[in-house]
mmCIF file of C-alpha atoms in Angstrom:
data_model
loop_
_atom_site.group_PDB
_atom_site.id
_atom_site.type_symbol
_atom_site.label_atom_id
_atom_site.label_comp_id
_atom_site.label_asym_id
_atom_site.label_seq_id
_atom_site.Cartn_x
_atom_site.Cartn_y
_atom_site.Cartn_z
ATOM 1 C CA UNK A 1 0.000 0.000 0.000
ATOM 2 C CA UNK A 2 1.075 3.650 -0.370
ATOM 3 C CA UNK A 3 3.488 4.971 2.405
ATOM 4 C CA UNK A 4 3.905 1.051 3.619
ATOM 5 C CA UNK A 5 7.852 -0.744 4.104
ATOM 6 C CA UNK A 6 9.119 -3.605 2.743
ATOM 7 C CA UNK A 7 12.616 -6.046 2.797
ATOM 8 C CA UNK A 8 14.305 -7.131 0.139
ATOM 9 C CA UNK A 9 16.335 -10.584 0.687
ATOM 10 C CA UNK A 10 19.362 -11.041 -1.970
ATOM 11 C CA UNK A 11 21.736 -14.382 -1.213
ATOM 12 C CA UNK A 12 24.475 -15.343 -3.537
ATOM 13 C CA UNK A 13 26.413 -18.492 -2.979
ATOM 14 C CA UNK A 14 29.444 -19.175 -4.892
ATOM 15 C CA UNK A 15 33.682 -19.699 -4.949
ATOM 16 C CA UNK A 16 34.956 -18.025 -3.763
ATOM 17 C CA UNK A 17 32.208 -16.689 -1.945
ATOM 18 C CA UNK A 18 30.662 -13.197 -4.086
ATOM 19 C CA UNK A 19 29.600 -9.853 -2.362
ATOM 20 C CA UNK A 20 26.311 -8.905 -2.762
ATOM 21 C CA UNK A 21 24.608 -4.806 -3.966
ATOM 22 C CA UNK A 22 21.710 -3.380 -4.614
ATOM 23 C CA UNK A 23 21.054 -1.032 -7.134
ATOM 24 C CA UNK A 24 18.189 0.801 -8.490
ATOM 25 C CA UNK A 25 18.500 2.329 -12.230
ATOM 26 C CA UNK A 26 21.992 3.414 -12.097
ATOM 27 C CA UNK A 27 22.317 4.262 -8.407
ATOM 28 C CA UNK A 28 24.300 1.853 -5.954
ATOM 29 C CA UNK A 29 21.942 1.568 -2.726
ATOM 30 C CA UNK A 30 24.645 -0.181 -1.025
ATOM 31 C CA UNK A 31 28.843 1.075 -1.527
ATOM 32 C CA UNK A 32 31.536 -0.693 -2.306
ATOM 33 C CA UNK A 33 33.098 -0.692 1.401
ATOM 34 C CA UNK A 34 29.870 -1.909 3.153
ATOM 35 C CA UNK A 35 29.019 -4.778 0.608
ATOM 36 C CA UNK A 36 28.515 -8.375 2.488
ATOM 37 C CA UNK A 37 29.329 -11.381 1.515
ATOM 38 C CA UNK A 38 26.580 -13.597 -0.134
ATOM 39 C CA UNK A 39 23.855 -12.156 1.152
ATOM 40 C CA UNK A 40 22.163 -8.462 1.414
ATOM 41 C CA UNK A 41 18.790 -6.561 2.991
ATOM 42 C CA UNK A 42 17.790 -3.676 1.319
ATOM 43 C CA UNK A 43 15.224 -1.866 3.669
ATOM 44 C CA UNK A 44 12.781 0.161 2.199
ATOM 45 C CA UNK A 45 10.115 2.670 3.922
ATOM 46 C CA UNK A 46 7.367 4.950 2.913
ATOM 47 C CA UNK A 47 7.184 3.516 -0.494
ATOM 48 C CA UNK A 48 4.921 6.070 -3.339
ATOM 49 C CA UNK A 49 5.667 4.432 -6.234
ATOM 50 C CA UNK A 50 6.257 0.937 -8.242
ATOM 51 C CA UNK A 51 10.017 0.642 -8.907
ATOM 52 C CA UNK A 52 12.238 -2.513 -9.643
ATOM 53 C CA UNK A 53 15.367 -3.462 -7.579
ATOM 54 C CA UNK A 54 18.179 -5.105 -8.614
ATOM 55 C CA UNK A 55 20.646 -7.041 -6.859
ATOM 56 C CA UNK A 56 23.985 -7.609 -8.219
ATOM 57 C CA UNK A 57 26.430 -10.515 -7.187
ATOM 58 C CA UNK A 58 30.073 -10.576 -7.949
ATOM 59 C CA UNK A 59 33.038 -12.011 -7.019
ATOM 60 C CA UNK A 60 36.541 -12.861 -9.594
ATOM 61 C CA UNK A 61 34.769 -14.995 -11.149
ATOM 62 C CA UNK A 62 32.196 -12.643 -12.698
ATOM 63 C CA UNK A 63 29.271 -10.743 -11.991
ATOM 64 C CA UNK A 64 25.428 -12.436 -11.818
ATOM 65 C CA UNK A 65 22.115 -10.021 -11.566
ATOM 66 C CA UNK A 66 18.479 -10.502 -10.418
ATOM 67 C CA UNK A 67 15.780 -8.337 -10.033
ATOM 68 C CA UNK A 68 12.805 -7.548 -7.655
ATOM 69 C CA UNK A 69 9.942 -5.456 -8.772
ATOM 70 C CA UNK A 70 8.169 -3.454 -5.738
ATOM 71 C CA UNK A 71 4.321 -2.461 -6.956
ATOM 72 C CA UNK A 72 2.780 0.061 -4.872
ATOM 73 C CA UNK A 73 -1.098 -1.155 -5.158
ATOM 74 C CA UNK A 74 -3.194 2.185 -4.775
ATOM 75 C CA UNK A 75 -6.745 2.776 -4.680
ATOM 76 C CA UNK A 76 -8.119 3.268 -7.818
ATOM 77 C CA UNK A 77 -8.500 7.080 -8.926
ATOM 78 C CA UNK A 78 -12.039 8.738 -9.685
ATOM 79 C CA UNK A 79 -13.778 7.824 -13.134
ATOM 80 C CA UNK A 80 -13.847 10.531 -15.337
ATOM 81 C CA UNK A 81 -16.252 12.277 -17.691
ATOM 82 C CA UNK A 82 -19.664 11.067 -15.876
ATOM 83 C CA UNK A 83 -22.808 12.351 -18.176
ATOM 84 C CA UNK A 84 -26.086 12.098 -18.560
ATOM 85 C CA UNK A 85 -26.996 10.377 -21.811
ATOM 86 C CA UNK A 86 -30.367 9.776 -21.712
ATOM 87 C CA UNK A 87 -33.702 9.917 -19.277
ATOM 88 C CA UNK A 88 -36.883 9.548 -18.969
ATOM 89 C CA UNK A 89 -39.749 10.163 -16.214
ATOM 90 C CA UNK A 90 -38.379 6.909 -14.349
ATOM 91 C CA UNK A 91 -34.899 6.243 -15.260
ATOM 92 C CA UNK A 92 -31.632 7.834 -16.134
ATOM 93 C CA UNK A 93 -28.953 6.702 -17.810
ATOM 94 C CA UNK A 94 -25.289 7.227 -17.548
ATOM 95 C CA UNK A 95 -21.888 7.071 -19.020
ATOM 96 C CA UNK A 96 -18.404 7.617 -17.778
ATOM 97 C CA UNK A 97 -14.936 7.117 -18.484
ATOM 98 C CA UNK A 98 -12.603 4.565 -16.273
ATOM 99 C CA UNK A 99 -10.077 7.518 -15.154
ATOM 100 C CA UNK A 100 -7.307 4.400 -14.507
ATOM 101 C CA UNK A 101 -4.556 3.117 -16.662
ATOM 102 C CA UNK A 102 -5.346 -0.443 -14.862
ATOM 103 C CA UNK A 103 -8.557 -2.526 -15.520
ATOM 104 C CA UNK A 104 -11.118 -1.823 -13.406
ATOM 105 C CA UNK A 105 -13.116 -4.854 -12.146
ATOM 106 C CA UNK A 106 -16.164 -2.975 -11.555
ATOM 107 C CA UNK A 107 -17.767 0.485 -10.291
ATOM 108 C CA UNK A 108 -20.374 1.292 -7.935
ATOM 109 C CA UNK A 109 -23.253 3.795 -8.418
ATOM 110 C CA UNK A 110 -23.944 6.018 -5.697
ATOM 111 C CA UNK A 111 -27.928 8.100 -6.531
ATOM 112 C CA UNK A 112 -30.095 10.695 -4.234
ATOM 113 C CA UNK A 113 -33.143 12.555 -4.557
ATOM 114 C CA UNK A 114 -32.105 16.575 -4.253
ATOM 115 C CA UNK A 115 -34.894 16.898 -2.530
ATOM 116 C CA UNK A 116 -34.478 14.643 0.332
ATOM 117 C CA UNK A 117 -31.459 14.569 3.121
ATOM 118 C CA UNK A 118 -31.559 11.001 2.689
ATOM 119 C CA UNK A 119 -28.254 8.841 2.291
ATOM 120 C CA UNK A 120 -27.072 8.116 -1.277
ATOM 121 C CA UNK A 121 -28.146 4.743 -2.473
ATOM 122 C CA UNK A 122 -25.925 2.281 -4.180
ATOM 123 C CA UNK A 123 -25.608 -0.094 -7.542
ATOM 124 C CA UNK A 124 -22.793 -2.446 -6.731
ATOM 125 C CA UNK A 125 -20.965 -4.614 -9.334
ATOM 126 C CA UNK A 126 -21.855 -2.607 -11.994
ATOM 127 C CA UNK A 127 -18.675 -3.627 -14.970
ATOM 128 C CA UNK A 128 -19.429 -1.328 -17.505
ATOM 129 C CA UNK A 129 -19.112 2.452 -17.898
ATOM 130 C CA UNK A 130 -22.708 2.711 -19.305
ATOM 131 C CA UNK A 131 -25.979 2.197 -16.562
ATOM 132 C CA UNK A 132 -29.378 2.795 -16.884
ATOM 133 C CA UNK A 133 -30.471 3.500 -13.200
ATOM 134 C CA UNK A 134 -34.751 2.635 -13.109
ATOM 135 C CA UNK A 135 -37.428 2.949 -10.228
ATOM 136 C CA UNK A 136 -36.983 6.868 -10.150
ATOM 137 C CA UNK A 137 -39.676 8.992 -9.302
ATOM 138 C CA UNK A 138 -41.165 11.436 -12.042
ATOM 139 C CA UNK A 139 -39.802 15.262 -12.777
ATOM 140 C CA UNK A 140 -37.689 14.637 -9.695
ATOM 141 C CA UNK A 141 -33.724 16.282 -9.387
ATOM 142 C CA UNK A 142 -31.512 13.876 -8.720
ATOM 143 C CA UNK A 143 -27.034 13.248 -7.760
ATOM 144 C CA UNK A 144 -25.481 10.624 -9.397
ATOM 145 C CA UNK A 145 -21.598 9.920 -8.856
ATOM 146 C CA UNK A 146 -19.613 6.777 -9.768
ATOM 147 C CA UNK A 147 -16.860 4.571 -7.844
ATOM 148 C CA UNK A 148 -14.235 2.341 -9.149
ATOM 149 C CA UNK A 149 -13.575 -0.769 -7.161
ATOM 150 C CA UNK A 150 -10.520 -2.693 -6.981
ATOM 151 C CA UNK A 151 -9.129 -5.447 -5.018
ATOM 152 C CA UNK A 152 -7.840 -2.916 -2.598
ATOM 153 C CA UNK A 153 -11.112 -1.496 -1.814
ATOM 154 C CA UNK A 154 -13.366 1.549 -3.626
ATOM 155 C CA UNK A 155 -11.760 4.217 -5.363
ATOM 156 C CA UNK A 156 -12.937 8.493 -4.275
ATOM 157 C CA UNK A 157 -16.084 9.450 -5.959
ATOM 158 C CA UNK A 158 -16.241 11.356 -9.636
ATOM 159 C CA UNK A 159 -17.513 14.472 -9.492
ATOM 160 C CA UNK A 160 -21.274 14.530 -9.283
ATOM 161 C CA UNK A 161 -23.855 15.072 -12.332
ATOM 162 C CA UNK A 162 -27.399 16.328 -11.658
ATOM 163 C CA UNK A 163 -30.190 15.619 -13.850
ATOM 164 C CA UNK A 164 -34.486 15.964 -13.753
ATOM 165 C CA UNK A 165 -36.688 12.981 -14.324
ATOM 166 C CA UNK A 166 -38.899 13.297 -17.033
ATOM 167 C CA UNK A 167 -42.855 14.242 -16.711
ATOM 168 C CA UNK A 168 -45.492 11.603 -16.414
ATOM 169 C CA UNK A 169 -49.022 12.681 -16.565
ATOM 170 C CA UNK A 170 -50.246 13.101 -13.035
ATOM 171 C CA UNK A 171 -51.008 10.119 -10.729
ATOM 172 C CA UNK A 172 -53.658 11.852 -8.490
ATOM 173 C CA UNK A 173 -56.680 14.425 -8.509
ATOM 174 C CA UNK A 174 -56.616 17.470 -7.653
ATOM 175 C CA UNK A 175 -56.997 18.007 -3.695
ATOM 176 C CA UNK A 176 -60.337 20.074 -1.768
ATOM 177 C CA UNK A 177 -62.348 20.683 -4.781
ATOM 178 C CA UNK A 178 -65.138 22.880 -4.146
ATOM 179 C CA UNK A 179 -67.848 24.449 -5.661
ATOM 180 C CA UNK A 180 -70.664 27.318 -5.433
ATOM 181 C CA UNK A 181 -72.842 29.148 -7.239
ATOM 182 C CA UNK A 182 -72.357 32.989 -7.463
ATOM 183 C CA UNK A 183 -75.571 33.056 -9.004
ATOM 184 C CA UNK A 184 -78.178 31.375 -10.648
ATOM 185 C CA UNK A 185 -76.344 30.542 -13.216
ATOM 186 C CA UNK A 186 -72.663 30.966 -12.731
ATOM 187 C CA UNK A 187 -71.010 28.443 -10.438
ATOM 188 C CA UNK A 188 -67.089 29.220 -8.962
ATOM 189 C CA UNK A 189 -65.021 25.565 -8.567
ATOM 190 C CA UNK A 190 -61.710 26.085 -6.172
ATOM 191 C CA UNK A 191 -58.832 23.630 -6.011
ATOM 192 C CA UNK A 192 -55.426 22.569 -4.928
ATOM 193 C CA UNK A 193 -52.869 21.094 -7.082
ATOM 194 C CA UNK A 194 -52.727 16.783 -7.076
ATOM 195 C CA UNK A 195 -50.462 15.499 -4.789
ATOM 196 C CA UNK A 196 -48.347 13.618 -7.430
ATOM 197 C CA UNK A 197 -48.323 16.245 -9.948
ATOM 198 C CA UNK A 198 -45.508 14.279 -11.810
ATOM 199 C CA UNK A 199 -44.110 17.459 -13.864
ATOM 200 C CA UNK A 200 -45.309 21.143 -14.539
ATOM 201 C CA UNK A 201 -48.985 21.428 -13.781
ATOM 202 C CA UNK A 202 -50.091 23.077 -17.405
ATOM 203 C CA UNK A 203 -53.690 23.122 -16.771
ATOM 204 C CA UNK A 204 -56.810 21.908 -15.539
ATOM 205 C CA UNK A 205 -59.734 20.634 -16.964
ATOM 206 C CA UNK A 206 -63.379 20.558 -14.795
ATOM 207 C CA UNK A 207 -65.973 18.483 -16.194
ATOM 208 C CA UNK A 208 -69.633 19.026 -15.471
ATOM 209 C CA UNK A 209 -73.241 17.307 -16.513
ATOM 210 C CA UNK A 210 -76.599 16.919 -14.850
ATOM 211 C CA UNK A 211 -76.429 13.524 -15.746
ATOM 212 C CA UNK A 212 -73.815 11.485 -13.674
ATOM 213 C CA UNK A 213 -74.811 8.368 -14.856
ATOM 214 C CA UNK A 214 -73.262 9.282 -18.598
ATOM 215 C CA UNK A 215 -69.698 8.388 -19.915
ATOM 216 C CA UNK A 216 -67.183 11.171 -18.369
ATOM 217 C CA UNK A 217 -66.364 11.561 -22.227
ATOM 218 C CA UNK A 218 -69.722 12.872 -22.887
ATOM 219 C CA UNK A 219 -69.604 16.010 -20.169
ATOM 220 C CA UNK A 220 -69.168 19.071 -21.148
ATOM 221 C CA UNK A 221 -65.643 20.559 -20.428
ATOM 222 C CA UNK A 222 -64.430 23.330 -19.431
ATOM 223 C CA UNK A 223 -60.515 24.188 -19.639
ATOM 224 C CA UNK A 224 -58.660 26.812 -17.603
ATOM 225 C CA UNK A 225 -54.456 27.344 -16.796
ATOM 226 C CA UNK A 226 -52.218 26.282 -13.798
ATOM 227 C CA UNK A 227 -54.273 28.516 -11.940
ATOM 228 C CA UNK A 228 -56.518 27.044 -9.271
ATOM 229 C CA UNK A 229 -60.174 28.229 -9.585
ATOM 230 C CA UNK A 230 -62.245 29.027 -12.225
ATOM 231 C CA UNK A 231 -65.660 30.081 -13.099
ATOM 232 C CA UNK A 232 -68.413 27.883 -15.472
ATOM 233 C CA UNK A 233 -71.257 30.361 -16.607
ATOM 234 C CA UNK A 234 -74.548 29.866 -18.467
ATOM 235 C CA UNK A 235 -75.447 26.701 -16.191
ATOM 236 C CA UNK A 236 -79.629 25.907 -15.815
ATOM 237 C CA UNK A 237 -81.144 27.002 -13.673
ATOM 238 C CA UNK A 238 -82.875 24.536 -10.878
ATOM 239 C CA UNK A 239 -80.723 21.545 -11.734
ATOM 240 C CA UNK A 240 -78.202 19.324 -9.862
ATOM 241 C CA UNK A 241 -74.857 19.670 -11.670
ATOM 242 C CA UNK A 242 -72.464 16.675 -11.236
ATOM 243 C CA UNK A 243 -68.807 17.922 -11.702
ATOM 244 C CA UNK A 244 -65.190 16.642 -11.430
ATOM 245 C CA UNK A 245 -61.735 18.227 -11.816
ATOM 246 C CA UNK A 246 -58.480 16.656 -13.393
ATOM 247 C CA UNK A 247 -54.766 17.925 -13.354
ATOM 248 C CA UNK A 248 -53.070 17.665 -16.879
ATOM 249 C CA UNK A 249 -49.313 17.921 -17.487
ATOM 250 C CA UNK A 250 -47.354 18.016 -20.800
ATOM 251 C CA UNK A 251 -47.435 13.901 -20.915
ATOM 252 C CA UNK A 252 -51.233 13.654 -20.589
ATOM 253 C CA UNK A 253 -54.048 13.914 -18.152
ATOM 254 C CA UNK A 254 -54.264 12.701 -14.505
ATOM 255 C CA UNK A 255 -56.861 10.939 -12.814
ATOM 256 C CA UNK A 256 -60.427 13.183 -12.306
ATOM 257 C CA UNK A 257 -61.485 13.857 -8.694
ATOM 258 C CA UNK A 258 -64.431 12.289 -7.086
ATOM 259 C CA UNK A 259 -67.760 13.858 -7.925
ATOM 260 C CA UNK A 260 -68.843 16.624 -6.135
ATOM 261 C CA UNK A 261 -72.766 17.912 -7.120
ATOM 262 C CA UNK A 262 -74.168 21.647 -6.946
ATOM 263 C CA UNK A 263 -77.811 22.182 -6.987
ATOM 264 C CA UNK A 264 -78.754 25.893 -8.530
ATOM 265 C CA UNK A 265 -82.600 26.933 -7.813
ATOM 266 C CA UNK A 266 -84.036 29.519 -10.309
ATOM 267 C CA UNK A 267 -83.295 32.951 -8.732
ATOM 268 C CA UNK A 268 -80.541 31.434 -6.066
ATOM 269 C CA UNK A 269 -77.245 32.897 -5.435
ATOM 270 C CA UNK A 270 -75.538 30.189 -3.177
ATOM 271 C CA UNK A 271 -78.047 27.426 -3.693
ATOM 272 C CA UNK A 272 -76.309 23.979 -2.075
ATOM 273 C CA UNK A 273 -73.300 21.965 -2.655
ATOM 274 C CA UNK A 274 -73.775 18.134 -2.395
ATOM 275 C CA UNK A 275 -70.250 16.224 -1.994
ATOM 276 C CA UNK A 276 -71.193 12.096 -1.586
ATOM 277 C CA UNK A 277 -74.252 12.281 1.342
ATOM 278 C CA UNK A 278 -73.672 15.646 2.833
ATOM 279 C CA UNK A 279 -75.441 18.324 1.609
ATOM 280 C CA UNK A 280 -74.044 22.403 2.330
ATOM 281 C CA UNK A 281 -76.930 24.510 2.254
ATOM 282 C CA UNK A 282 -76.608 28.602 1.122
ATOM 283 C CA UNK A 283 -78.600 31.567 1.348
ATOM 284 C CA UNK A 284 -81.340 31.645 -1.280
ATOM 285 C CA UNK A 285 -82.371 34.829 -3.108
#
């Protein structure tokens, strides 16, 4: 490992008996006056950096060589280059380069939600430098960073890549819909955005009929922006009006709320506001 110590063992047997060096490259480690006889330790400390020993015997009969190679094993280094090559609402997926002259076994795929203080989670054993990561939530920012792993342990991190989830079309209605009449034939409908919007809220769509037994498709629609109330005009007068309220994004259209049902009376300003069994009673003109 880096900064760790190692001893090098030379022996050289011959006759008459040879003395025994080490050198590295073209430097003598050990000099001429303080060479032993037929054998040699060459102590090394804080070692940085791979580098190959040799160890020289000689004696009048000639001179014999034989060499040690010291590899400093080192964590692996950051991958390099991390992007984002493609995603969609539910996956991303990624590309990097290794960042190591060696082969790296594998890397490891550390993910969060920006939104959340929660840990990073991990993709182990991942051997290529190209992942799709899935089971991510819709128009959501999320931190990706990659790890290579050697038999030493896990390299640092790369530096981190943020990216947004594509839309879906929402996943829920639209929360406390209500509705009353302003008069006899103008009814206000109020709102809050769905839970599980999924992407940018572009609109909402409230559908209405005085016959709730009929196909949703065949109610009469009204359309209005992002914003979250709206007005529906020229209603009849003394009739129960059925009505429900859906979120749309980009993508499509989420689910419609339950039914709620407003009762207008000819002449009525507030009139009543039926939601399932209970029934809100206004002032009457």
């Amino acid at each position: 490992m880096p900064g760790g110590s190692v001893n090098l063992t030379c022996m050289a047997v011959g006759y008459p008996m040879p003395s025994v060096k080490w050198v590295v490259g073209v430097e003598d480690l050990t000099t001429e006056d303080d060479m032993p006889l037929g054998h040699n330790v060459l102590e090394l400390t804080n070692i940085h950096q791979s580098t190959n020993y040799t160890c020289v015997a000689m004696s009048t009969l000639g001179i014999i060589e034989a060499t040690a190679q010291v590899s400093v094993k080192a964590l692996p280094k950051p991958p390099t280059s991390l992007i984002v090559m493609e995603t969609t609402a539910t996956s991303v997926t990624l590309t990097w380069d290794s960042g190591n002259p060696e082969p790296v076994p594998y890397y490891i795929i550390q993910y969060r939600a920006k939104a959340s203080d929660t840990n990073f989670q991990e993709v182990d054993g991942v051997a290529t430098t190209r992942y799709s990561i899935g089971s991510l939530s819709p128009y959501s920012e999320y931190e990706f960073r990659v790890m290579a792993v050697s038999n030493i342990g896990r390299g640092p991190p790369s530096d981190p890549v943020e990216t947004r989830t594509g839309e879906q079309a929402p996943s829920s209605p639209p929360l406390h819909v209500q509705a009353h009449m302003l008069s006899a034939s103008i009814m206000l409908v109020q709102w809050e955005p769905p839970e599980e919007s999924n992407g940018q809220i572009r609109g909402y769509r409230i559908y209405y009929t005085s016959d709730p037994d009929a196909p949703l498709s065949t109610w009469q629609k009204h359309n209005t922006d992002d914003s979250r109330l709206t007005t529906i005009s020229s209603l009849t007068t003394d009739i129960t009006y059925s009505l429900r309220v859906l979120g749309f994004t980009s993508v499509g259209d989420g689910p419609p709320s339950d039914v709620l049902q407003v009762k207008t009376q000819h002449g009525g300003e507030l009139l009543g506001m039926v939601n399932n069994t209970s029934v809100l009673a206004g002032s009457a003109g």
